[in-house]
Amino acid sequence: LTRLSRLNMKLKFLKVFLVSFALIFAALNGRFLYANVNYWLGGGIAPASDQPPAIQTLPATDKAPLPDEATLVIEKLGVSAPVVFGVASDNDTIIKNLENGVVHYSNTSKPGMEGVSIILGHSSAYPWYKGKYGSVFALLGKLQPGDKFSVRYDNGRVFNFVVKQSVVFSPFADDSRLTQIEKAPGSSLVLISCWPVGTNYKRIAVQAELI
């Protein structure tokens, strides 16, 4: 074969490889791609008039217990997902319950109560994943300090939060930033998901404080 022929073969192989890679990536991360397209086109984000009015409230007390049914609403990302309470802290049980929404880590305070609350959610899932919340936190990295979201309980109580910071960390190493988040005073909520999208190599944590 001539040098030109070998070059053409290499270019053809590279083209086939890139096309195949793109197709496989799209198939495995279809939910993530769909979420991004919706985000940039403005679709999937309900107009403010379609959302229940947000009411600023004071932190809940033991005299006013919060129910076990709530919805996490992040209007900027087009997210409206049930919060699943009362889930055992073992990994398998948490993963199973993520099929039904986002999971409140039961060892932490409920959102709106004094202390730090943690909510877990998937950032991506395979096309055959059961449930419709496999990529509920696909766009979590787009939240910036100053962005707001809310947790709305079925008894009408609404707690609004404002984002303070985002932290990308390894779940296998100590991180002083996480210690500071865990010891934050007042009432705060931390949203956690796998990162980068499509992997479980690291985690992203978005810390928000009660307004």
GROMACS .gro file of C-alpha atoms in nm:
model
  211
    1LEU     CA    1   0.000   0.000   0.000
    2THR     CA    2   0.116   0.350  -0.071
    3ARG     CA    3   0.166   0.599   0.206
    4LEU     CA    4  -0.147   0.788   0.091
    5SER     CA    5  -0.354   0.469   0.103
    6ARG     CA    6  -0.234   0.389   0.455
    7LEU     CA    7  -0.319   0.742   0.563
    8ASN     CA    8  -0.669   0.714   0.415
    9MET     CA    9  -0.723   0.384   0.597
   10LYS     CA   10  -0.614   0.537   0.926
   11LEU     CA   11  -0.846   0.833   0.874
   12LYS     CA   12  -1.133   0.601   0.789
   13PHE     CA   13  -1.069   0.391   1.099
   14LEU     CA   14  -1.054   0.705   1.313
   15LYS     CA   15  -1.382   0.828   1.167
   16VAL     CA   16  -1.554   0.496   1.236
   17PHE     CA   17  -1.416   0.494   1.590
   18LEU     CA   18  -1.534   0.849   1.665
   19VAL     CA   19  -1.881   0.784   1.523
   20SER     CA   20  -1.911   0.459   1.720
   21PHE     CA   21  -1.794   0.629   2.038
   22ALA     CA   22  -2.045   0.912   1.991
   23LEU     CA   23  -2.331   0.667   1.938
   24ILE     CA   24  -2.238   0.459   2.243
   25PHE     CA   25  -2.199   0.771   2.458
   26ALA     CA   26  -2.538   0.901   2.342
   27ALA     CA   27  -2.703   0.566   2.416
   28LEU     CA   28  -2.556   0.540   2.766
   29ASN     CA   29  -2.606   0.906   2.855
   30GLY     CA   30  -2.927   0.981   2.673
   31ARG     CA   31  -3.097   1.117   2.986
   32PHE     CA   32  -2.808   1.354   3.051
   33LEU     CA   33  -2.807   1.481   2.693
   34TYR     CA   34  -3.183   1.525   2.698
   35ALA     CA   35  -3.162   1.721   3.023
   36ASN     CA   36  -2.899   1.953   2.875
   37VAL     CA   37  -3.097   2.012   2.557
   38ASN     CA   38  -3.405   2.096   2.765
   39TYR     CA   39  -3.199   2.328   2.982
   40TRP     CA   40  -3.054   2.525   2.692
   41LEU     CA   41  -3.383   2.543   2.505
   42GLY     CA   42  -3.571   2.642   2.818
   43GLY     CA   43  -3.796   2.340   2.797
   44GLY     CA   44  -3.888   2.142   3.107
   45ILE     CA   45  -3.862   2.448   3.330
   46ALA     CA   46  -4.212   2.532   3.442
   47PRO     CA   47  -4.315   2.898   3.431
   48ALA     CA   48  -4.331   3.062   3.771
   49SER     CA   49  -4.711   3.079   3.744
   50ASP     CA   50  -4.727   2.699   3.726
   51GLN     CA   51  -4.536   2.654   4.051
   52PRO     CA   52  -4.696   2.675   4.397
   53PRO     CA   53  -4.607   3.007   4.565
   54ALA     CA   54  -4.287   2.989   4.767
   55ILE     CA   55  -4.333   3.098   5.128
   56GLN     CA   56  -4.045   3.196   5.352
   57THR     CA   57  -4.072   3.015   5.684
   58LEU     CA   58  -3.875   2.982   6.003
   59PRO     CA   59  -3.691   2.656   6.082
   60ALA     CA   60  -3.924   2.382   6.204
   61THR     CA   61  -3.921   2.286   6.570
   62ASP     CA   62  -3.994   1.964   6.756
   63LYS     CA   63  -4.338   2.110   6.836
   64ALA     CA   64  -4.419   2.123   6.467
   65PRO     CA   65  -4.299   1.793   6.316
   66LEU     CA   66  -4.265   1.781   5.940
   67PRO     CA   67  -4.445   1.514   5.734
   68ASP     CA   68  -4.274   1.238   5.537
   69GLU     CA   69  -4.395   1.361   5.199
   70ALA     CA   70  -4.224   1.649   5.021
   71THR     CA   71  -4.108   1.766   4.680
   72LEU     CA   72  -3.770   1.912   4.587
   73VAL     CA   73  -3.819   2.192   4.333
   74ILE     CA   74  -3.522   2.345   4.148
   75GLU     CA   75  -3.682   2.571   3.891
   76LYS     CA   76  -3.353   2.668   3.726
   77LEU     CA   77  -3.288   2.302   3.636
   78GLY     CA   78  -3.646   2.201   3.566
   79VAL     CA   79  -3.638   1.958   3.861
   80SER     CA   80  -3.946   1.857   4.057
   81ALA     CA   81  -3.887   1.529   4.239
   82PRO     CA   82  -4.038   1.351   4.539
   83VAL     CA   83  -3.818   1.338   4.847
   84VAL     CA   84  -3.810   0.982   4.985
   85PHE     CA   85  -3.785   0.973   5.364
   86GLY     CA   86  -3.726   0.690   5.610
   87VAL     CA   87  -3.468   0.505   5.402
   88ALA     CA   88  -3.212   0.285   5.576
   89SER     CA   89  -2.858   0.416   5.546
   90ASP     CA   90  -2.711   0.109   5.372
   91ASN     CA   91  -2.604   0.167   5.011
   92ASP     CA   92  -2.824  -0.099   4.846
   93THR     CA   93  -3.143   0.035   5.006
   94ILE     CA   94  -3.059   0.392   4.910
   95ILE     CA   95  -2.992   0.295   4.547
   96LYS     CA   96  -3.320   0.102   4.528
   97ASN     CA   97  -3.518   0.399   4.662
   98LEU     CA   98  -3.353   0.638   4.417
   99GLU     CA   99  -3.588   0.487   4.159
  100ASN     CA  100  -3.869   0.676   4.333
  101GLY     CA  101  -3.712   1.022   4.353
  102VAL     CA  102  -3.434   1.179   4.556
  103VAL     CA  103  -3.347   1.025   4.891
  104HIS     CA  104  -3.316   1.206   5.221
  105TYR     CA  105  -3.020   1.067   5.415
  106SER     CA  106  -3.202   0.958   5.729
  107ASN     CA  107  -2.909   1.025   5.965
  108THR     CA  108  -2.947   1.398   5.899
  109SER     CA  109  -3.211   1.658   5.983
  110LYS     CA  110  -3.514   1.700   5.762
  111PRO     CA  111  -3.492   1.995   5.521
  112GLY     CA  112  -3.604   2.305   5.705
  113MET     CA  113  -3.514   2.180   6.051
  114GLU     CA  114  -3.215   2.300   6.250
  115GLY     CA  115  -2.895   2.131   6.137
  116VAL     CA  116  -2.757   1.994   5.811
  117SER     CA  117  -2.984   1.793   5.582
  118ILE     CA  118  -2.852   1.575   5.299
  119ILE     CA  119  -3.042   1.471   4.987
  120LEU     CA  120  -2.900   1.220   4.738
  121GLY     CA  121  -2.990   1.182   4.371
  122HIS     CA  122  -2.867   1.017   4.051
  123SER     CA  123  -2.679   1.223   3.793
  124SER     CA  124  -2.708   0.961   3.518
  125ALA     CA  125  -2.841   0.615   3.448
  126TYR     CA  126  -2.846   0.356   3.172
  127PRO     CA  127  -3.137   0.367   2.923
  128TRP     CA  128  -3.288   0.055   3.080
  129TYR     CA  129  -3.286   0.204   3.432
  130LYS     CA  130  -3.611   0.156   3.619
  131GLY     CA  131  -3.785   0.472   3.732
  132LYS     CA  132  -3.783   0.822   3.586
  133TYR     CA  133  -3.535   0.982   3.824
  134GLY     CA  134  -3.216   0.828   3.690
  135SER     CA  135  -3.072   1.166   3.592
  136VAL     CA  136  -3.260   1.401   3.824
  137PHE     CA  137  -2.930   1.566   3.928
  138ALA     CA  138  -2.769   1.560   3.583
  139LEU     CA  139  -2.747   1.940   3.579
  140LEU     CA  140  -2.653   1.988   3.943
  141GLY     CA  141  -2.320   2.141   3.843
  142LYS     CA  142  -2.503   2.435   3.683
  143LEU     CA  143  -2.621   2.566   4.021
  144GLN     CA  144  -2.428   2.876   4.121
  145PRO     CA  145  -2.405   3.075   4.448
  146GLY     CA  146  -2.719   3.283   4.476
  147ASP     CA  147  -2.945   3.036   4.295
  148LYS     CA  148  -3.256   2.938   4.489
  149PHE     CA  149  -3.466   2.623   4.523
  150SER     CA  150  -3.723   2.490   4.766
  151VAL     CA  151  -3.851   2.187   4.953
  152ARG     CA  152  -4.231   2.178   4.963
  153TYR     CA  153  -4.404   1.954   5.215
  154ASP     CA  154  -4.748   1.813   5.148
  155ASN     CA  155  -4.892   2.001   5.449
  156GLY     CA  156  -4.823   2.332   5.275
  157ARG     CA  157  -4.498   2.427   5.446
  158VAL     CA  158  -4.236   2.555   5.205
  159PHE     CA  159  -3.868   2.604   5.284
  160ASN     CA  160  -3.656   2.815   5.050
  161PHE     CA  161  -3.281   2.770   5.020
  162VAL     CA  162  -3.007   2.976   4.856
  163VAL     CA  163  -2.695   2.810   4.714
  164LYS     CA  164  -2.370   2.903   4.888
  165GLN     CA  165  -2.112   2.679   4.723
  166SER     CA  166  -2.041   2.364   4.520
  167VAL     CA  167  -1.769   2.116   4.612
  168VAL     CA  168  -1.635   1.829   4.401
  169PHE     CA  169  -1.470   1.567   4.619
  170SER     CA  170  -1.352   1.207   4.634
  171PRO     CA  171  -1.565   0.975   4.849
  172PHE     CA  172  -1.249   0.781   4.933
  173ALA     CA  173  -1.049   1.066   5.089
  174ASP     CA  174  -1.090   1.310   5.375
  175ASP     CA  175  -1.180   1.663   5.270
  176SER     CA  176  -1.176   1.957   5.511
  177ARG     CA  177  -1.438   2.135   5.301
  178LEU     CA  178  -1.690   1.861   5.380
  179THR     CA  179  -1.614   1.892   5.750
  180GLN     CA  180  -1.695   2.263   5.733
  181ILE     CA  181  -2.022   2.189   5.551
  182GLU     CA  182  -2.120   1.924   5.807
  183LYS     CA  183  -2.060   2.168   6.093
  184ALA     CA  184  -2.240   2.462   5.933
  185PRO     CA  185  -2.458   2.649   6.185
  186GLY     CA  186  -2.829   2.711   6.137
  187SER     CA  187  -3.032   2.515   5.884
  188SER     CA  188  -2.875   2.404   5.556
  189LEU     CA  189  -2.937   2.150   5.280
  190VAL     CA  190  -2.672   1.964   5.081
  191LEU     CA  191  -2.754   1.802   4.745
  192ILE     CA  192  -2.512   1.522   4.653
  193SER     CA  193  -2.466   1.322   4.333
  194CYS     CA  194  -2.199   1.128   4.140
  195TRP     CA  195  -1.953   1.333   3.934
  196PRO     CA  196  -1.858   1.369   3.653
  197VAL     CA  197  -2.188   1.265   3.495
  198GLY     CA  198  -2.175   0.904   3.378
  199THR     CA  199  -1.919   0.798   3.640
  200ASN     CA  200  -1.902   0.738   4.014
  201TYR     CA  201  -1.539   0.849   4.038
  202LYS     CA  202  -1.616   1.156   4.248
  203ARG     CA  203  -1.910   1.336   4.405
  204ILE     CA  204  -2.050   1.687   4.377
  205ALA     CA  205  -2.207   1.852   4.680
  206VAL     CA  206  -2.413   2.170   4.651
  207GLN     CA  207  -2.456   2.345   4.986
  208ALA     CA  208  -2.750   2.578   5.037
  209GLU     CA  209  -2.871   2.770   5.340
  210LEU     CA  210  -3.228   2.825   5.455
  211ILE     CA  211  -3.355   3.172   5.367
   0.00000   0.00000   0.00000
